[in-house]
Coordinates of C-alpha atoms in Angstrom, one line a residue:
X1 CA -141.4 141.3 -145.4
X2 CA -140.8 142.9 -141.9
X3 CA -142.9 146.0 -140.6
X4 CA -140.4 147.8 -137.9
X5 CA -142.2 150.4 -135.9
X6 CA -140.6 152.6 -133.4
X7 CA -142.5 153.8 -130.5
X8 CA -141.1 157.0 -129.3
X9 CA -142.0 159.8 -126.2
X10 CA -140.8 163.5 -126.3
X11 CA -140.7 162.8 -122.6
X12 CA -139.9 160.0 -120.1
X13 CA -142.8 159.0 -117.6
X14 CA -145.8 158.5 -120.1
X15 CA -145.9 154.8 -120.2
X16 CA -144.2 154.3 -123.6
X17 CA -142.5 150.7 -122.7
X18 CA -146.0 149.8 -121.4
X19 CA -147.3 150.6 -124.9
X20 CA -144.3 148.5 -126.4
X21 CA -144.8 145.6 -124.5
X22 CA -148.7 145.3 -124.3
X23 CA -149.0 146.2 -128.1
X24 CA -146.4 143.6 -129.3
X25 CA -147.8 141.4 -126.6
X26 CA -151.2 141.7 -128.6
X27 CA -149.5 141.2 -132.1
X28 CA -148.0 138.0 -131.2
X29 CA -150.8 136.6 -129.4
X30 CA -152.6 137.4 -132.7
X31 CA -150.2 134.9 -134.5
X32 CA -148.3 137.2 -136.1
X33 CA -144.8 136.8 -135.4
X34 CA -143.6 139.6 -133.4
X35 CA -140.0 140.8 -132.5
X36 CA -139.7 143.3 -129.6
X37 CA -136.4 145.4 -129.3
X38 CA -135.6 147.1 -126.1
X39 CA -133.4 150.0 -127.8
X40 CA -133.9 152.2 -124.8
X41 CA -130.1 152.4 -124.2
X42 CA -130.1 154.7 -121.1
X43 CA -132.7 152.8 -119.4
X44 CA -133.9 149.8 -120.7
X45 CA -137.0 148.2 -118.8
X46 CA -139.2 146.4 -121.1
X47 CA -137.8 142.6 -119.2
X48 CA -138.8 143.4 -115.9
X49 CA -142.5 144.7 -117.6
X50 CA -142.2 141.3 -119.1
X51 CA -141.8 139.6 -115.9
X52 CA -138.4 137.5 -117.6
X53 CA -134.6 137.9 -116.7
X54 CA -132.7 137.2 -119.8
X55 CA -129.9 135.5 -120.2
X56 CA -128.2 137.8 -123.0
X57 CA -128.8 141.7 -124.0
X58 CA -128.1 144.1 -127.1
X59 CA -124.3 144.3 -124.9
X60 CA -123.6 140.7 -125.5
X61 CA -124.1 141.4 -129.8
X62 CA -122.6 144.6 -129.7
X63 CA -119.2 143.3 -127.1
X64 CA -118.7 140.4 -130.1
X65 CA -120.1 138.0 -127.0
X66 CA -123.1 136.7 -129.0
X67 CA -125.2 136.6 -132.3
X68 CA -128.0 138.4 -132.8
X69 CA -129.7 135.0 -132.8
X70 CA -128.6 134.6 -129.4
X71 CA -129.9 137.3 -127.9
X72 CA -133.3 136.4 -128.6
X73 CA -135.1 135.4 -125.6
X74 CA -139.0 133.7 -126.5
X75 CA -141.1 134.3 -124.0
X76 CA -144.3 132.0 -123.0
X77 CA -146.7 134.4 -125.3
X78 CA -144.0 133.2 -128.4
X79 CA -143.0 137.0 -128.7
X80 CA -139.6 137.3 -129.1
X81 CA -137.5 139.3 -127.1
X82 CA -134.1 141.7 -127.3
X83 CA -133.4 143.3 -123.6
X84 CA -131.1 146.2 -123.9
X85 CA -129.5 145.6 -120.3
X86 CA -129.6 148.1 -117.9
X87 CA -127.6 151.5 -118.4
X88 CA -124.9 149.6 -119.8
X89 CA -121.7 151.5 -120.5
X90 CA -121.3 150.5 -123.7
X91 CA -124.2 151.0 -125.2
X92 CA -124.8 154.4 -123.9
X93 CA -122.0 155.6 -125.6
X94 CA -122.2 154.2 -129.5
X95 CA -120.9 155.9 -132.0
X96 CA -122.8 155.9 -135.5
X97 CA -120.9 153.2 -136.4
X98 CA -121.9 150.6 -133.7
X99 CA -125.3 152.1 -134.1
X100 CA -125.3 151.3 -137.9
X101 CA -123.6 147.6 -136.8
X102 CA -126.8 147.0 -134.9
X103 CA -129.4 147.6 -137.5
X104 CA -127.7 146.1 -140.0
X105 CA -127.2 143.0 -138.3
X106 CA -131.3 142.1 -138.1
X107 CA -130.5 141.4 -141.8
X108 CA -128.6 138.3 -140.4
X109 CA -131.5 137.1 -138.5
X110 CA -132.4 133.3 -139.2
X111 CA -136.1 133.9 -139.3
X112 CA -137.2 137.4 -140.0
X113 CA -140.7 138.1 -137.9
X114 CA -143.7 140.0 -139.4
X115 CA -143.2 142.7 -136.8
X116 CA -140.7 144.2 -135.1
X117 CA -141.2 147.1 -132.2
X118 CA -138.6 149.4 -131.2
X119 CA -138.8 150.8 -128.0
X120 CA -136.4 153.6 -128.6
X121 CA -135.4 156.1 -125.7
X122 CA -137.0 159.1 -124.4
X123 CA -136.2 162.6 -125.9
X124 CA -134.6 163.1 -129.3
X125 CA -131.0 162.3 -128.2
X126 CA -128.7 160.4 -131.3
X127 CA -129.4 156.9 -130.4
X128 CA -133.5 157.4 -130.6
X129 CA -133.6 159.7 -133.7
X130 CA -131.3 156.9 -135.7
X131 CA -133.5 153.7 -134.5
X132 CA -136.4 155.9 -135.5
X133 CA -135.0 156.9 -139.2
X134 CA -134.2 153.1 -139.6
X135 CA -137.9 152.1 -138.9
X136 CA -140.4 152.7 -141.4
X137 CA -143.1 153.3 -139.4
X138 CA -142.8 155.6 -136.1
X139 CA -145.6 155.7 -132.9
X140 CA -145.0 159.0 -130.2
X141 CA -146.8 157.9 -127.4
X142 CA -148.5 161.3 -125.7
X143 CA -150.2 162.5 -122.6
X144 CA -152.7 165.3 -121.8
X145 CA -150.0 166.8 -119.7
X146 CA -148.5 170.6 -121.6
X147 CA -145.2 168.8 -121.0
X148 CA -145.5 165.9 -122.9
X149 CA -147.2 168.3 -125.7
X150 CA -144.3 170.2 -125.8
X151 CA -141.6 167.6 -125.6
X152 CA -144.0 165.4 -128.4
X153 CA -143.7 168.5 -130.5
X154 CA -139.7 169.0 -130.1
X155 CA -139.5 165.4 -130.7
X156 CA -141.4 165.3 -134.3
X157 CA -139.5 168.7 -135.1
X158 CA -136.5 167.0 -134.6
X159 CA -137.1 164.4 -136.6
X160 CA -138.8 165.7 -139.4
X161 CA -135.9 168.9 -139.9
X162 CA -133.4 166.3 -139.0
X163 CA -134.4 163.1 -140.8
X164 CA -137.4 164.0 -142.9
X165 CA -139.7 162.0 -141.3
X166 CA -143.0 163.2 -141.6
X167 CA -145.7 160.3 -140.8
X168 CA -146.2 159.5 -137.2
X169 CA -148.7 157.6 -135.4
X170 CA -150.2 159.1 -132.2
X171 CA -151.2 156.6 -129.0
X172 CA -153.0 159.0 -126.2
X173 CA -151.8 157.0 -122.9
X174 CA -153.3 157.4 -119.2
X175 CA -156.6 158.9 -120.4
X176 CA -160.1 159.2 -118.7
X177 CA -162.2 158.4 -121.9
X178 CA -162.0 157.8 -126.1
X179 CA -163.8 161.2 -126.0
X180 CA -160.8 162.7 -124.1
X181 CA -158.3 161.3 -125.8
X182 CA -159.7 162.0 -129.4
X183 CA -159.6 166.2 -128.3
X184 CA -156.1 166.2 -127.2
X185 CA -155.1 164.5 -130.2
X186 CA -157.3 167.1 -132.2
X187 CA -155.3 169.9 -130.2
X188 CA -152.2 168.6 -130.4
X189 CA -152.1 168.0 -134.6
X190 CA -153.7 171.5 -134.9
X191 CA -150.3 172.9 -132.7
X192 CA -148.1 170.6 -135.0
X193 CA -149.6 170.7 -138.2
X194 CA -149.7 174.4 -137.9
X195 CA -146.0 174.8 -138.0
X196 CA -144.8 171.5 -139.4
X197 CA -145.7 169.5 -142.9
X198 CA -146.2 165.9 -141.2
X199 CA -149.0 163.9 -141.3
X200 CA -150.2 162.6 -137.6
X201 CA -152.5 159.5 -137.7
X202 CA -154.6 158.8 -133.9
X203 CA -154.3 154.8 -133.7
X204 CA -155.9 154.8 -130.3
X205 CA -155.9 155.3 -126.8
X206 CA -155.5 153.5 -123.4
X207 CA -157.2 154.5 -120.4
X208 CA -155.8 155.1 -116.9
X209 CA -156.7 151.4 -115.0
X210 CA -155.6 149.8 -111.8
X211 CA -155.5 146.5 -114.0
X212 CA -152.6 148.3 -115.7
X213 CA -150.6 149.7 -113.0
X214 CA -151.0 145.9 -110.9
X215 CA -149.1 144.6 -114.0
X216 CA -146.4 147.1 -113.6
X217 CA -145.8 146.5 -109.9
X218 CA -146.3 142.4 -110.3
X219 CA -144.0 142.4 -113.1
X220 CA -146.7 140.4 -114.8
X221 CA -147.8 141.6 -118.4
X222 CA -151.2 142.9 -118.8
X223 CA -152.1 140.9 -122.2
X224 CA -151.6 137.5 -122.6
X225 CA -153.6 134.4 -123.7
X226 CA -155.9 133.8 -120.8
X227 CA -156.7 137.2 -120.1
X228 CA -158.8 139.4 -122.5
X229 CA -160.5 142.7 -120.6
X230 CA -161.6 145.8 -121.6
X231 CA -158.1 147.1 -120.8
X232 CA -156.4 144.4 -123.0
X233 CA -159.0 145.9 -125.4
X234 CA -157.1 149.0 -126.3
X235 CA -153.8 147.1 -127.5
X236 CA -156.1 145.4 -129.6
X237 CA -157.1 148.3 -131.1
X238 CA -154.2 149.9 -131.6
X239 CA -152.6 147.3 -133.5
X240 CA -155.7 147.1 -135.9
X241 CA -154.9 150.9 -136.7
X242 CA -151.6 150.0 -137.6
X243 CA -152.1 149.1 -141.2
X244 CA -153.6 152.2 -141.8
X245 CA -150.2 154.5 -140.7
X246 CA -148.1 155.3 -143.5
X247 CA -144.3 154.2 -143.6
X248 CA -141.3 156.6 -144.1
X249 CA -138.9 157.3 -146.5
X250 CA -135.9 158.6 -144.8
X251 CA -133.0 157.7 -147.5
X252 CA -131.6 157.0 -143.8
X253 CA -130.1 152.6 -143.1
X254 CA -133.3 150.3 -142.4
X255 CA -133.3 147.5 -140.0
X256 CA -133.8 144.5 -142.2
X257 CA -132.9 146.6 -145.5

């Protein structure tokens, strides 16, 4: 039985592939077998986070080049790894069809992993709202910034008019302290919860750190085996709180249905 989870952003710029990476990063160094998908189409980034150049992307599947097997890259943490390319042509511009390909091909997978991430693009363009419907469970990673309140909000609208989806999980990135973080998410489910019937469940928060931003610019990931920190510390967490956010029903295709 896989648990997909789509990690979402009303906005770009609030560290959501940074959340992907470090939290399935921290699954798979938990021995649980862990599947990362890089399904931000329009800009797809999560490899050079991951400090890896793989061979084969999402294009290679979806072009008839490759298998879905083959496009798995391992990397030395054992998570396993599907790089959406860069800005690819062709896969910013699939129809329902090719999206609906795509899911339904993890069904084909050889081994299917205990988890697999999402990182789905920015905004609620089509590409991210159907990733997210096939997922059962869905994360919107959020900043104390009015923006990213107000594009979070849009986002969750969307897809809870749109798709019915009406459990999310809240990550509070780039904060100063638990404290913090715990009162935006307090403000922001009163805004949402006020106008929309969904259910928003705070998995955790991750502190603005140097330690963080070095692993961005040294391509280097923050969590792996030999390093466990404070910062590494709030991936943990999060993917403790994971059990506890309920899955969606959507009616909607699921990735590994």
């Amino acid at each position: 039985m896989t648990t997909t989870i789509a990690i979402a952003s009303g906005k770009g710029g609030v560290g959501k592939t940074t959340i992907s990476v470090n939290l399935s990063l921290s699954l798979a160094l938990q021995n649980k077998e862990t599947l990362l998908l890089d399904a931000d189409l329009g800009m797809a980034n999560s490899h050079i986070l991951l400090g890896i150049n793989p061979k084969f992307t999402l294009d290679d599947f979806v072009t008839g080049k490759s298998s879905i097997d083959d496009v798995i890259t391992i990397t030395k943490d054992k998570l396993k790894f599907i790089s959406g390319g860069s800005a690819i042509n062709n896969l910013l511009n699939l129809s329902d069809l090719e999206r609906h390909k795509i899911i339904q091909s993890f069904n084909n997978i050889k081994k299917r992993p205990e988890y697999m991430l999402i990182d789905v693009g920015a905004g609620a363009e089509a590409s991210s709202m159907s990733f997210m419907a096939s997922s059962d469970k869905i994360i919107i990673v959020l900043t104390g910034e009015p923006t990213s309140f107000i594009d979070a909000y849009s986002l969750i609208k969307a897809a809870f008019l749109d798709y019915k989806i009406n459990n999310f999980g809240i990550v509070l990135n780039m904060t100063v302290s638990a404290m913090q973080a715990k009162l935006n998410f307090n403000k922001f489910q009163s805004i949402t919860q006020k106008f929309l019937d969904v259910n928003l469940k705070y998995l955790g928060h991750v502190n603005s750190s140097q330690k963080i931003r070095n692993s961005i610019i040294s391509r280097t990931p923050l969590m792996s085996k030999n390093n466990k920190n404070s910062d590494t510390q709030y991936f943990d967490n999060i993917s403790q709180a994971l059990s506890l956010l309920d899955s969606n029903n959507t009616g909607s295709i699921k990735f590994f249905d």
